[in-house]
Amino acid sequence: MLRIPTILTADEVLDKAFKKASKAEHKGPTRLETVRETNISKIRSASDVIVSTLGKYVKAFPSIERLSPFYAELIDVTIGKDKLKKSLGAIDWCRGSVARVSREAIGSIAKARSIDDIDNFRRAAYGRISSIVKQIGNELEFVSNARDKIRKFPTVDISVPIIVIAGAPNVGKSQLVGRISTGKPRVAVYPFTTQEISVGVFERKRIRYQVIDTPGLLDRPLEERNAMELRAILALKHLADAIVFVIDPSETCGYTLAQQEHLLSSLKDEFGSTPMVVTENKVDVLRSDSDRPKLSAVSGEGVSELVDEVVRNLADSRKLQQCL
Ligand SMILES: Nc1nc2c(ncn2[C@@H]2O[C@H](COP(=O)(O)OP(=O)(O)OP(=O)(O)O)[C@@H](O)[C@H]2O)c(=O)[nH]1
Ligand SMILES: [Mg+2]
């Protein structure tokens, strides 16, 4: 989604800078001038490496305000937007400080009268630069983790119709996504297998649809939801053109039908304006006498009919009209 370079640790940034600096050489008319020019050049190249490396990091992270609401909120839920801003601010501060220290040291070296003085100024500058960069060690680590998380964000094309699969944990959402789309989410017998949002696609009558698998939702109010559940909520809120709510009436998922129905009614309250198809999964285990569409994501029974129903629900959406 976003191209962010590998983030080095504080020690790696310093290694890179001082390695480059160690190669600096200059020949002056006298030994004093040779030492002076060489040391100025060392400090300048160390500082340039640090300033440009850190500058790349600050620039690579998108200004959260400019992202679409889905990604902006996803960053906030997954990483914490204030902490990210603060870390990037600290990295930017480090850049400025290193540039200032190196300017001052170069000024002093330019006026120094002896080789010893030059060496001392250079050593002092290296020491200050090291300590400034080390001060942002934690921030670099935080930003590096943020990068890893952002790289795992799903790439969603918002111009293509999006079907979000939601429901309680362990009801068979991922199994269904795997069956109807190119998505291959992990399926397992225990709840909370899916922790991130993932995307698969399928085609019907030459129209492409995206299917989004989401982490399971518990029957509880928004303010009690954890980051994993909030990612599911974000997909429902910002991405869904249609929602498929999966119910497991067999209750082998570990949640009662009453809990699942209650969750469904709260999602209906929250996302009532989005077309929603409620389906009952695991008919191979239990077939209720409700008139909801039924399927087995394992055997495949009823799956194609469900897809037809969802596609019918999307027929009027503006996005689909644009795809025709
Ligand atoms: N018998 C039967 N088992 C099913 C069916 N669909 C899914 N399962 C099983 O239910 C369990 C959970 O399936 P998942 O697809 O991982 O469920 P999920 O809703 O994605 O679960 P979370 O990601 O944890 O929320 C797995 O053991 C599946 O094999 C079905 O139609 N019939
Ligand atoms: Mg899952």
mmCIF file of C-alpha atoms and ligand atoms in Angstrom:
data_model
loop_
_atom_site.group_PDB
_atom_site.id
_atom_site.type_symbol
_atom_site.label_atom_id
_atom_site.label_comp_id
_atom_site.label_asym_id
_atom_site.label_seq_id
_atom_site.Cartn_x
_atom_site.Cartn_y
_atom_site.Cartn_z
ATOM 1 C CA MET A 1 0.000 0.000 0.000
ATOM 2 C CA LEU A 2 2.643 2.474 1.060
ATOM 3 C CA ARG A 3 6.302 2.182 0.252
ATOM 4 C CA ILE A 4 8.327 2.670 3.397
ATOM 5 C CA PRO A 5 12.055 1.838 3.429
ATOM 6 C CA THR A 6 13.578 -0.519 6.001
ATOM 7 C CA ILE A 7 14.056 1.411 9.220
ATOM 8 C CA LEU A 8 17.533 1.024 10.715
ATOM 9 C CA THR A 9 18.207 0.935 14.438
ATOM 10 C CA ALA A 10 20.043 3.842 16.047
ATOM 11 C CA ASP A 11 23.291 1.845 16.050
ATOM 12 C CA GLU A 12 22.894 0.934 12.406
ATOM 13 C CA VAL A 13 22.279 4.566 11.451
ATOM 14 C CA LEU A 14 25.453 5.553 13.294
ATOM 15 C CA ASP A 15 27.476 2.714 11.768
ATOM 16 C CA LYS A 16 26.383 3.721 8.310
ATOM 17 C CA ALA A 17 27.216 7.374 8.968
ATOM 18 C CA PHE A 18 30.635 6.813 10.541
ATOM 19 C CA LYS A 19 31.619 4.227 7.964
ATOM 20 C CA LYS A 20 30.992 6.759 5.231
ATOM 21 C CA ALA A 21 32.818 9.432 7.251
ATOM 22 C CA SER A 22 35.870 7.210 7.721
ATOM 23 C CA LYS A 23 36.397 7.204 3.973
ATOM 24 C CA ALA A 24 36.622 10.987 3.740
ATOM 25 C CA GLU A 25 40.021 12.243 2.697
ATOM 26 C CA HIS A 26 41.355 15.610 1.672
ATOM 27 C CA LYS A 27 44.734 16.934 0.730
ATOM 28 C CA GLY A 28 45.611 20.476 1.782
ATOM 29 C CA PRO A 29 48.739 22.590 1.237
ATOM 30 C CA THR A 30 50.000 21.830 4.771
ATOM 31 C CA ARG A 31 49.502 18.990 7.229
ATOM 32 C CA LEU A 32 47.267 21.230 9.390
ATOM 33 C CA GLU A 33 45.072 22.068 6.393
ATOM 34 C CA THR A 34 44.937 18.440 5.297
ATOM 35 C CA VAL A 35 43.735 17.399 8.763
ATOM 36 C CA ARG A 36 41.291 20.323 8.886
ATOM 37 C CA GLU A 37 39.709 19.569 5.506
ATOM 38 C CA THR A 38 39.605 15.844 6.155
ATOM 39 C CA ASN A 39 37.845 16.263 9.486
ATOM 40 C CA ILE A 40 35.363 18.786 8.127
ATOM 41 C CA SER A 41 34.590 16.359 5.369
ATOM 42 C CA LYS A 42 34.178 13.466 7.866
ATOM 43 C CA ILE A 43 31.678 15.388 9.956
ATOM 44 C CA ARG A 44 29.825 16.603 6.905
ATOM 45 C CA SER A 45 29.457 13.141 5.434
ATOM 46 C CA ALA A 46 28.392 11.583 8.751
ATOM 47 C CA SER A 47 25.809 14.300 9.205
ATOM 48 C CA ASP A 48 24.593 14.056 5.587
ATOM 49 C CA VAL A 49 24.027 10.313 5.950
ATOM 50 C CA ILE A 50 22.026 10.739 9.153
ATOM 51 C CA VAL A 51 20.019 13.717 7.919
ATOM 52 C CA SER A 52 19.090 12.047 4.648
ATOM 53 C CA THR A 53 18.390 8.610 6.160
ATOM 54 C CA LEU A 54 16.103 9.994 8.843
ATOM 55 C CA GLY A 55 14.556 12.413 6.368
ATOM 56 C CA LYS A 56 13.551 9.476 4.196
ATOM 57 C CA TYR A 57 11.783 7.867 7.137
ATOM 58 C CA VAL A 58 9.851 10.985 8.037
ATOM 59 C CA LYS A 59 8.809 11.546 4.435
ATOM 60 C CA ALA A 60 7.902 7.929 3.748
ATOM 61 C CA PHE A 61 5.226 7.845 6.403
ATOM 62 C CA PRO A 62 2.061 9.251 5.019
ATOM 63 C CA SER A 63 0.509 12.167 6.679
ATOM 64 C CA ILE A 64 -2.405 10.412 8.316
ATOM 65 C CA GLU A 65 -4.776 13.232 7.477
ATOM 66 C CA ARG A 66 -4.190 12.615 3.783
ATOM 67 C CA LEU A 67 -5.055 8.909 3.884
ATOM 68 C CA SER A 68 -8.505 7.542 3.203
ATOM 69 C CA PRO A 69 -10.539 7.228 6.424
ATOM 70 C CA PHE A 70 -10.188 3.426 6.344
ATOM 71 C CA TYR A 71 -6.383 3.440 6.333
ATOM 72 C CA ALA A 72 -6.193 6.421 8.704
ATOM 73 C CA GLU A 73 -8.351 4.620 11.266
ATOM 74 C CA LEU A 74 -6.569 1.330 10.631
ATOM 75 C CA ILE A 75 -3.253 3.017 11.463
ATOM 76 C CA ASP A 76 -4.804 4.456 14.574
ATOM 77 C CA VAL A 77 -6.260 1.133 15.735
ATOM 78 C CA THR A 78 -3.201 -0.944 14.828
ATOM 79 C CA ILE A 79 -0.348 1.421 15.626
ATOM 80 C CA GLY A 80 -1.694 4.478 17.418
ATOM 81 C CA LYS A 81 -1.680 7.663 15.410
ATOM 82 C CA ASP A 82 -0.525 9.957 18.233
ATOM 83 C CA LYS A 83 2.396 7.716 19.155
ATOM 84 C CA LEU A 84 3.378 7.469 15.492
ATOM 85 C CA LYS A 85 3.244 11.236 15.077
ATOM 86 C CA LYS A 86 5.310 11.722 18.220
ATOM 87 C CA SER A 87 7.928 9.209 17.108
ATOM 88 C CA LEU A 88 8.236 10.796 13.686
ATOM 89 C CA GLY A 89 8.477 14.191 15.385
ATOM 90 C CA ALA A 90 11.369 12.921 17.530
ATOM 91 C CA ILE A 91 13.138 11.545 14.452
ATOM 92 C CA ASP A 92 12.745 14.889 12.738
ATOM 93 C CA TRP A 93 14.100 16.648 15.831
ATOM 94 C CA CYS A 94 17.150 14.357 15.721
ATOM 95 C CA ARG A 95 17.766 15.267 12.108
ATOM 96 C CA GLY A 96 17.759 18.970 12.910
ATOM 97 C CA SER A 97 19.969 18.529 15.964
ATOM 98 C CA VAL A 98 22.576 16.483 14.120
ATOM 99 C CA ALA A 99 22.689 19.072 11.355
ATOM 100 C CA ARG A 100 23.162 21.851 13.913
ATOM 101 C CA VAL A 101 25.888 20.032 15.880
ATOM 102 C CA SER A 102 27.783 19.286 12.703
ATOM 103 C CA ARG A 103 27.503 22.908 11.493
ATOM 104 C CA GLU A 104 28.866 24.148 14.805
ATOM 105 C CA ALA A 105 31.700 21.621 14.816
ATOM 106 C CA ILE A 106 32.659 22.505 11.251
ATOM 107 C CA GLY A 107 32.694 26.184 12.263
ATOM 108 C CA SER A 108 35.020 25.433 15.185
ATOM 109 C CA ILE A 109 37.321 23.219 13.112
ATOM 110 C CA ALA A 110 37.543 25.902 10.437
ATOM 111 C CA LYS A 111 39.007 28.258 13.049
ATOM 112 C CA ALA A 112 41.089 25.744 15.022
ATOM 113 C CA ARG A 113 44.808 26.467 15.339
ATOM 114 C CA SER A 114 46.200 23.011 15.943
ATOM 115 C CA ILE A 115 45.740 19.421 14.882
ATOM 116 C CA ASP A 116 44.956 18.501 18.492
ATOM 117 C CA ASP A 117 42.159 21.068 18.637
ATOM 118 C CA ILE A 118 40.737 19.745 15.371
ATOM 119 C CA ASP A 119 40.790 16.176 16.667
ATOM 120 C CA ASN A 120 39.109 17.249 19.868
ATOM 121 C CA PHE A 121 36.338 19.121 18.047
ATOM 122 C CA ARG A 122 35.749 16.152 15.765
ATOM 123 C CA ARG A 123 35.680 13.698 18.625
ATOM 124 C CA ALA A 124 33.288 15.890 20.594
ATOM 125 C CA ALA A 125 31.020 16.230 17.548
ATOM 126 C CA TYR A 126 30.981 12.462 17.007
ATOM 127 C CA GLY A 127 30.100 11.975 20.666
ATOM 128 C CA ARG A 128 27.237 14.450 20.543
ATOM 129 C CA ILE A 129 25.914 13.060 17.274
ATOM 130 C CA SER A 130 26.003 9.520 18.695
ATOM 131 C CA SER A 131 24.162 10.513 21.805
ATOM 132 C CA ILE A 132 21.491 12.433 19.860
ATOM 133 C CA VAL A 133 20.859 9.494 17.531
ATOM 134 C CA LYS A 134 20.816 7.028 20.435
ATOM 135 C CA GLN A 135 18.168 9.142 22.121
ATOM 136 C CA ILE A 136 15.721 8.230 19.377
ATOM 137 C CA GLY A 137 16.483 4.485 19.545
ATOM 138 C CA ASN A 138 13.027 3.649 20.904
ATOM 139 C CA GLU A 139 11.291 5.838 18.360
ATOM 140 C CA LEU A 140 13.148 4.165 15.489
ATOM 141 C CA GLU A 141 12.134 0.796 16.860
ATOM 142 C CA PHE A 142 8.516 1.886 17.170
ATOM 143 C CA VAL A 143 8.472 3.230 13.615
ATOM 144 C CA SER A 144 10.123 0.058 12.346
ATOM 145 C CA ASN A 145 7.357 -2.029 13.942
ATOM 146 C CA ALA A 146 4.767 0.355 12.522
ATOM 147 C CA ARG A 147 6.284 -0.175 9.081
ATOM 148 C CA ASP A 148 6.000 -3.951 9.418
ATOM 149 C CA LYS A 149 2.350 -3.615 10.389
ATOM 150 C CA ILE A 150 1.546 -1.179 7.587
ATOM 151 C CA ARG A 151 3.155 -3.505 5.055
ATOM 152 C CA LYS A 152 0.679 -6.177 6.089
ATOM 153 C CA PHE A 153 -2.319 -3.921 5.528
ATOM 154 C CA PRO A 154 -4.643 -5.275 2.882
ATOM 155 C CA THR A 155 -4.626 -3.573 -0.471
ATOM 156 C CA VAL A 156 -8.206 -2.705 -1.180
ATOM 157 C CA ASP A 157 -9.362 -1.198 -4.436
ATOM 158 C CA ILE A 158 -12.251 1.001 -3.457
ATOM 159 C CA SER A 159 -13.474 1.297 -7.046
ATOM 160 C CA VAL A 160 -14.335 -2.429 -7.062
ATOM 161 C CA PRO A 161 -17.445 -3.599 -5.134
ATOM 162 C CA ILE A 162 -16.577 -4.921 -1.690
ATOM 163 C CA ILE A 163 -18.369 -7.651 0.242
ATOM 164 C CA VAL A 164 -17.422 -7.853 3.901
ATOM 165 C CA ILE A 165 -17.912 -11.175 5.702
ATOM 166 C CA ALA A 166 -18.660 -10.692 9.375
ATOM 167 C CA GLY A 167 -19.923 -12.673 12.330
ATOM 168 C CA ALA A 168 -18.986 -14.140 15.676
ATOM 169 C CA PRO A 169 -15.665 -15.996 16.005
ATOM 170 C CA ASN A 170 -15.345 -19.524 14.616
ATOM 171 C CA VAL A 171 -18.599 -19.508 12.629
ATOM 172 C CA GLY A 172 -16.811 -20.283 9.332
ATOM 173 C CA LYS A 173 -16.153 -16.840 7.814
ATOM 174 C CA SER A 174 -12.673 -17.679 6.576
ATOM 175 C CA GLN A 175 -13.820 -21.031 5.224
ATOM 176 C CA LEU A 176 -16.478 -19.186 3.237
ATOM 177 C CA VAL A 177 -14.054 -16.532 1.955
ATOM 178 C CA GLY A 178 -11.688 -19.284 0.823
ATOM 179 C CA ARG A 179 -14.503 -21.031 -0.971
ATOM 180 C CA ILE A 180 -15.916 -18.074 -2.871
ATOM 181 C CA SER A 181 -12.781 -16.073 -3.676
ATOM 182 C CA THR A 182 -9.063 -16.178 -4.352
ATOM 183 C CA GLY A 183 -8.514 -15.339 -0.675
ATOM 184 C CA LYS A 184 -6.865 -18.129 1.293
ATOM 185 C CA PRO A 185 -7.316 -17.153 4.923
ATOM 186 C CA ARG A 186 -6.354 -19.590 7.633
ATOM 187 C CA VAL A 187 -9.181 -21.767 8.929
ATOM 188 C CA ALA A 188 -8.949 -23.421 12.335
ATOM 189 C CA VAL A 189 -11.146 -25.067 14.927
ATOM 190 C CA TYR A 190 -10.567 -22.381 17.525
ATOM 191 C CA PRO A 191 -11.922 -18.807 17.703
ATOM 192 C CA PHE A 192 -9.858 -15.682 16.867
ATOM 193 C CA THR A 193 -7.928 -17.438 14.110
ATOM 194 C CA THR A 194 -8.341 -14.421 11.868
ATOM 195 C CA GLN A 195 -6.722 -11.375 13.410
ATOM 196 C CA GLU A 196 -6.287 -9.150 10.381
ATOM 197 C CA ILE A 197 -8.448 -8.093 7.501
ATOM 198 C CA SER A 198 -7.671 -9.934 4.269
ATOM 199 C CA VAL A 199 -8.950 -9.609 0.733
ATOM 200 C CA GLY A 200 -9.867 -12.109 -1.950
ATOM 201 C CA VAL A 201 -11.532 -11.539 -5.302
ATOM 202 C CA PHE A 202 -14.005 -13.367 -7.512
ATOM 203 C CA GLU A 203 -15.671 -12.650 -10.794
ATOM 204 C CA ARG A 204 -19.325 -12.930 -11.760
ATOM 205 C CA LYS A 205 -20.539 -12.052 -15.240
ATOM 206 C CA ARG A 206 -17.222 -10.380 -15.935
ATOM 207 C CA ILE A 207 -17.538 -8.089 -12.932
ATOM 208 C CA ARG A 208 -14.900 -8.291 -10.246
ATOM 209 C CA TYR A 209 -15.859 -8.342 -6.576
ATOM 210 C CA GLN A 210 -13.642 -8.152 -3.545
ATOM 211 C CA VAL A 211 -14.410 -10.267 -0.501
ATOM 212 C CA ILE A 212 -13.021 -9.207 2.836
ATOM 213 C CA ASP A 213 -12.482 -11.652 5.681
ATOM 214 C CA THR A 214 -12.651 -10.092 9.119
ATOM 215 C CA PRO A 215 -11.800 -11.126 12.670
ATOM 216 C CA GLY A 216 -14.716 -12.488 14.701
ATOM 217 C CA LEU A 217 -16.843 -10.072 16.688
ATOM 218 C CA LEU A 218 -18.040 -10.631 20.215
ATOM 219 C CA ASP A 219 -21.437 -9.486 21.347
ATOM 220 C CA ARG A 220 -20.352 -6.361 23.195
ATOM 221 C CA PRO A 221 -20.476 -2.577 22.851
ATOM 222 C CA LEU A 222 -18.047 -0.693 20.626
ATOM 223 C CA GLU A 223 -16.144 0.855 23.511
ATOM 224 C CA GLU A 224 -15.250 -2.588 24.859
ATOM 225 C CA ARG A 225 -13.989 -3.931 21.545
ATOM 226 C CA ASN A 226 -10.303 -4.793 21.185
ATOM 227 C CA ALA A 227 -8.050 -3.737 18.291
ATOM 228 C CA MET A 228 -8.754 -6.962 16.409
ATOM 229 C CA GLU A 229 -12.516 -6.465 16.532
ATOM 230 C CA LEU A 230 -12.115 -2.794 15.660
ATOM 231 C CA ARG A 231 -10.404 -3.795 12.427
ATOM 232 C CA ALA A 232 -13.531 -5.762 11.527
ATOM 233 C CA ILE A 233 -15.676 -2.758 12.421
ATOM 234 C CA LEU A 234 -13.511 -0.491 10.234
ATOM 235 C CA ALA A 235 -14.024 -2.785 7.248
ATOM 236 C CA LEU A 236 -17.788 -2.737 7.847
ATOM 237 C CA LYS A 237 -17.827 1.009 8.322
ATOM 238 C CA HIS A 238 -15.554 2.200 5.526
ATOM 239 C CA LEU A 239 -15.331 -0.553 2.935
ATOM 240 C CA ALA A 240 -18.500 -2.638 2.784
ATOM 241 C CA ASP A 241 -20.816 -2.212 -0.189
ATOM 242 C CA ALA A 242 -22.573 -5.341 1.069
ATOM 243 C CA ILE A 243 -22.262 -7.325 4.279
ATOM 244 C CA VAL A 244 -22.617 -11.074 4.678
ATOM 245 C CA PHE A 245 -23.349 -11.908 8.279
ATOM 246 C CA VAL A 246 -22.579 -15.537 9.032
ATOM 247 C CA ILE A 247 -24.504 -17.322 11.764
ATOM 248 C CA ASP A 248 -23.609 -20.754 13.090
ATOM 249 C CA PRO A 249 -26.873 -22.173 14.458
ATOM 250 C CA SER A 250 -25.092 -25.402 15.415
ATOM 251 C CA GLU A 251 -23.275 -23.344 18.060
ATOM 252 C CA THR A 252 -20.187 -25.501 17.498
ATOM 253 C CA CYS A 253 -18.407 -22.159 17.155
ATOM 254 C CA GLY A 254 -18.717 -21.777 20.921
ATOM 255 C CA TYR A 255 -21.229 -18.921 20.890
ATOM 256 C CA THR A 256 -24.948 -19.319 21.459
ATOM 257 C CA LEU A 257 -27.479 -18.470 18.809
ATOM 258 C CA ALA A 258 -28.889 -15.800 21.132
ATOM 259 C CA GLN A 259 -25.454 -14.136 21.383
ATOM 260 C CA GLN A 260 -25.060 -14.240 17.613
ATOM 261 C CA GLU A 261 -28.557 -12.820 17.039
ATOM 262 C CA HIS A 262 -27.831 -10.016 19.469
ATOM 263 C CA LEU A 263 -24.582 -9.216 17.697
ATOM 264 C CA LEU A 264 -26.471 -9.214 14.411
ATOM 265 C CA SER A 265 -29.075 -6.786 15.654
ATOM 266 C CA SER A 266 -26.432 -4.376 16.955
ATOM 267 C CA LEU A 267 -24.627 -4.493 13.579
ATOM 268 C CA LYS A 268 -27.939 -3.863 11.850
ATOM 269 C CA ASP A 269 -28.393 -0.774 14.027
ATOM 270 C CA GLU A 270 -24.902 0.416 13.231
ATOM 271 C CA PHE A 271 -24.667 -0.435 9.534
ATOM 272 C CA GLY A 272 -28.324 -0.516 8.552
ATOM 273 C CA SER A 273 -27.753 1.499 5.399
ATOM 274 C CA THR A 274 -25.468 -1.175 3.889
ATOM 275 C CA PRO A 275 -27.204 -4.132 2.170
ATOM 276 C CA MET A 276 -26.844 -7.176 4.408
ATOM 277 C CA VAL A 277 -27.400 -10.873 3.740
ATOM 278 C CA VAL A 278 -27.681 -13.067 6.816
ATOM 279 C CA THR A 279 -26.722 -16.664 6.144
ATOM 280 C CA GLU A 280 -26.633 -19.780 8.277
ATOM 281 C CA ASN A 281 -23.501 -21.876 7.920
ATOM 282 C CA LYS A 282 -22.701 -25.480 8.861
ATOM 283 C CA VAL A 283 -25.956 -26.985 7.514
ATOM 284 C CA ASP A 284 -24.087 -30.267 7.415
ATOM 285 C CA VAL A 285 -24.213 -30.151 11.221
ATOM 286 C CA LEU A 286 -27.547 -28.463 11.827
ATOM 287 C CA ARG A 287 -30.255 -27.193 9.493
ATOM 288 C CA SER A 288 -32.622 -24.781 11.246
ATOM 289 C CA ASP A 289 -36.151 -24.124 9.999
ATOM 290 C CA SER A 290 -35.558 -20.381 9.505
ATOM 291 C CA ASP A 291 -36.039 -18.899 6.042
ATOM 292 C CA ARG A 292 -32.510 -17.526 5.892
ATOM 293 C CA PRO A 293 -30.232 -18.733 3.098
ATOM 294 C CA LYS A 294 -28.289 -21.742 4.334
ATOM 295 C CA LEU A 295 -24.973 -23.192 3.333
ATOM 296 C CA SER A 296 -22.059 -25.313 4.281
ATOM 297 C CA ALA A 297 -18.757 -23.623 3.656
ATOM 298 C CA VAL A 298 -17.128 -27.041 4.062
ATOM 299 C CA SER A 299 -19.227 -29.065 1.599
ATOM 300 C CA GLY A 300 -20.017 -26.132 -0.688
ATOM 301 C CA GLU A 301 -23.765 -26.636 -0.496
ATOM 302 C CA GLY A 302 -25.682 -23.359 -0.896
ATOM 303 C CA VAL A 303 -22.545 -21.282 -1.450
ATOM 304 C CA SER A 304 -23.214 -20.369 -5.045
ATOM 305 C CA GLU A 305 -26.803 -19.378 -4.185
ATOM 306 C CA LEU A 306 -25.487 -17.108 -1.459
ATOM 307 C CA VAL A 307 -23.132 -15.403 -3.894
ATOM 308 C CA ASP A 308 -26.066 -14.877 -6.294
ATOM 309 C CA GLU A 309 -28.062 -13.304 -3.497
ATOM 310 C CA VAL A 310 -25.247 -10.943 -2.506
ATOM 311 C CA VAL A 311 -24.609 -9.933 -6.096
ATOM 312 C CA ARG A 312 -28.339 -9.200 -6.458
ATOM 313 C CA ASN A 313 -28.138 -7.011 -3.365
ATOM 314 C CA LEU A 314 -25.295 -5.070 -4.909
ATOM 315 C CA ALA A 315 -27.030 -4.583 -8.235
ATOM 316 C CA ASP A 316 -28.318 -1.141 -7.350
ATOM 317 C CA SER A 317 -25.138 0.162 -5.801
ATOM 318 C CA ARG A 318 -23.575 3.111 -7.562
ATOM 319 C CA LYS A 319 -20.195 1.419 -7.596
ATOM 320 C CA LEU A 320 -21.560 -1.584 -9.448
ATOM 321 C CA GLN A 321 -23.292 0.649 -11.966
ATOM 322 C CA GLN A 322 -19.902 2.212 -12.698
ATOM 323 C CA CYS A 323 -18.356 -1.245 -13.213
ATOM 324 C CA LEU A 324 -20.931 -2.229 -15.821
HETATM 325 N N1 LIG B 1 -19.056 -28.812 9.866
HETATM 326 C C1 LIG B 1 -18.729 -27.626 9.388
HETATM 327 N N2 LIG B 1 -17.686 -26.987 9.891
HETATM 328 C C2 LIG B 1 -17.391 -25.785 9.365
HETATM 329 C C3 LIG B 1 -18.114 -25.197 8.320
HETATM 330 N N3 LIG B 1 -17.557 -24.010 8.028
HETATM 331 C C4 LIG B 1 -16.516 -23.863 8.851
HETATM 332 N N4 LIG B 1 -16.399 -24.934 9.657
HETATM 333 C C5 LIG B 1 -15.394 -25.170 10.695
HETATM 334 O O1 LIG B 1 -15.484 -24.173 11.688
HETATM 335 C C6 LIG B 1 -14.213 -23.859 12.210
HETATM 336 C C7 LIG B 1 -13.978 -22.374 12.088
HETATM 337 O O2 LIG B 1 -13.868 -22.003 10.731
HETATM 338 P P1 LIG B 1 -13.201 -20.627 10.302
HETATM 339 O O3 LIG B 1 -13.483 -20.451 8.863
HETATM 340 O O4 LIG B 1 -11.787 -20.564 10.770
HETATM 341 O O5 LIG B 1 -14.095 -19.659 11.187
HETATM 342 P P2 LIG B 1 -13.956 -18.054 11.335
HETATM 343 O O6 LIG B 1 -15.343 -17.543 11.473
HETATM 344 O O7 LIG B 1 -13.130 -17.514 10.236
HETATM 345 O O8 LIG B 1 -13.211 -17.968 12.738
HETATM 346 P P3 LIG B 1 -12.349 -16.717 13.322
HETATM 347 O O9 LIG B 1 -11.401 -16.281 12.276
HETATM 348 O O10 LIG B 1 -11.646 -17.299 14.491
HETATM 349 O O11 LIG B 1 -13.344 -15.678 13.702
HETATM 350 C C8 LIG B 1 -13.209 -24.694 11.402
HETATM 351 O O12 LIG B 1 -12.907 -25.837 12.130
HETATM 352 C C9 LIG B 1 -13.982 -25.028 10.148
HETATM 353 O O13 LIG B 1 -13.539 -26.214 9.539
HETATM 354 C C10 LIG B 1 -19.218 -25.929 7.801
HETATM 355 O O14 LIG B 1 -19.908 -25.534 6.872
HETATM 356 N N5 LIG B 1 -19.471 -27.132 8.382
HETATM 357 MG MG MG B 2 -11.405 -16.501 10.291
#
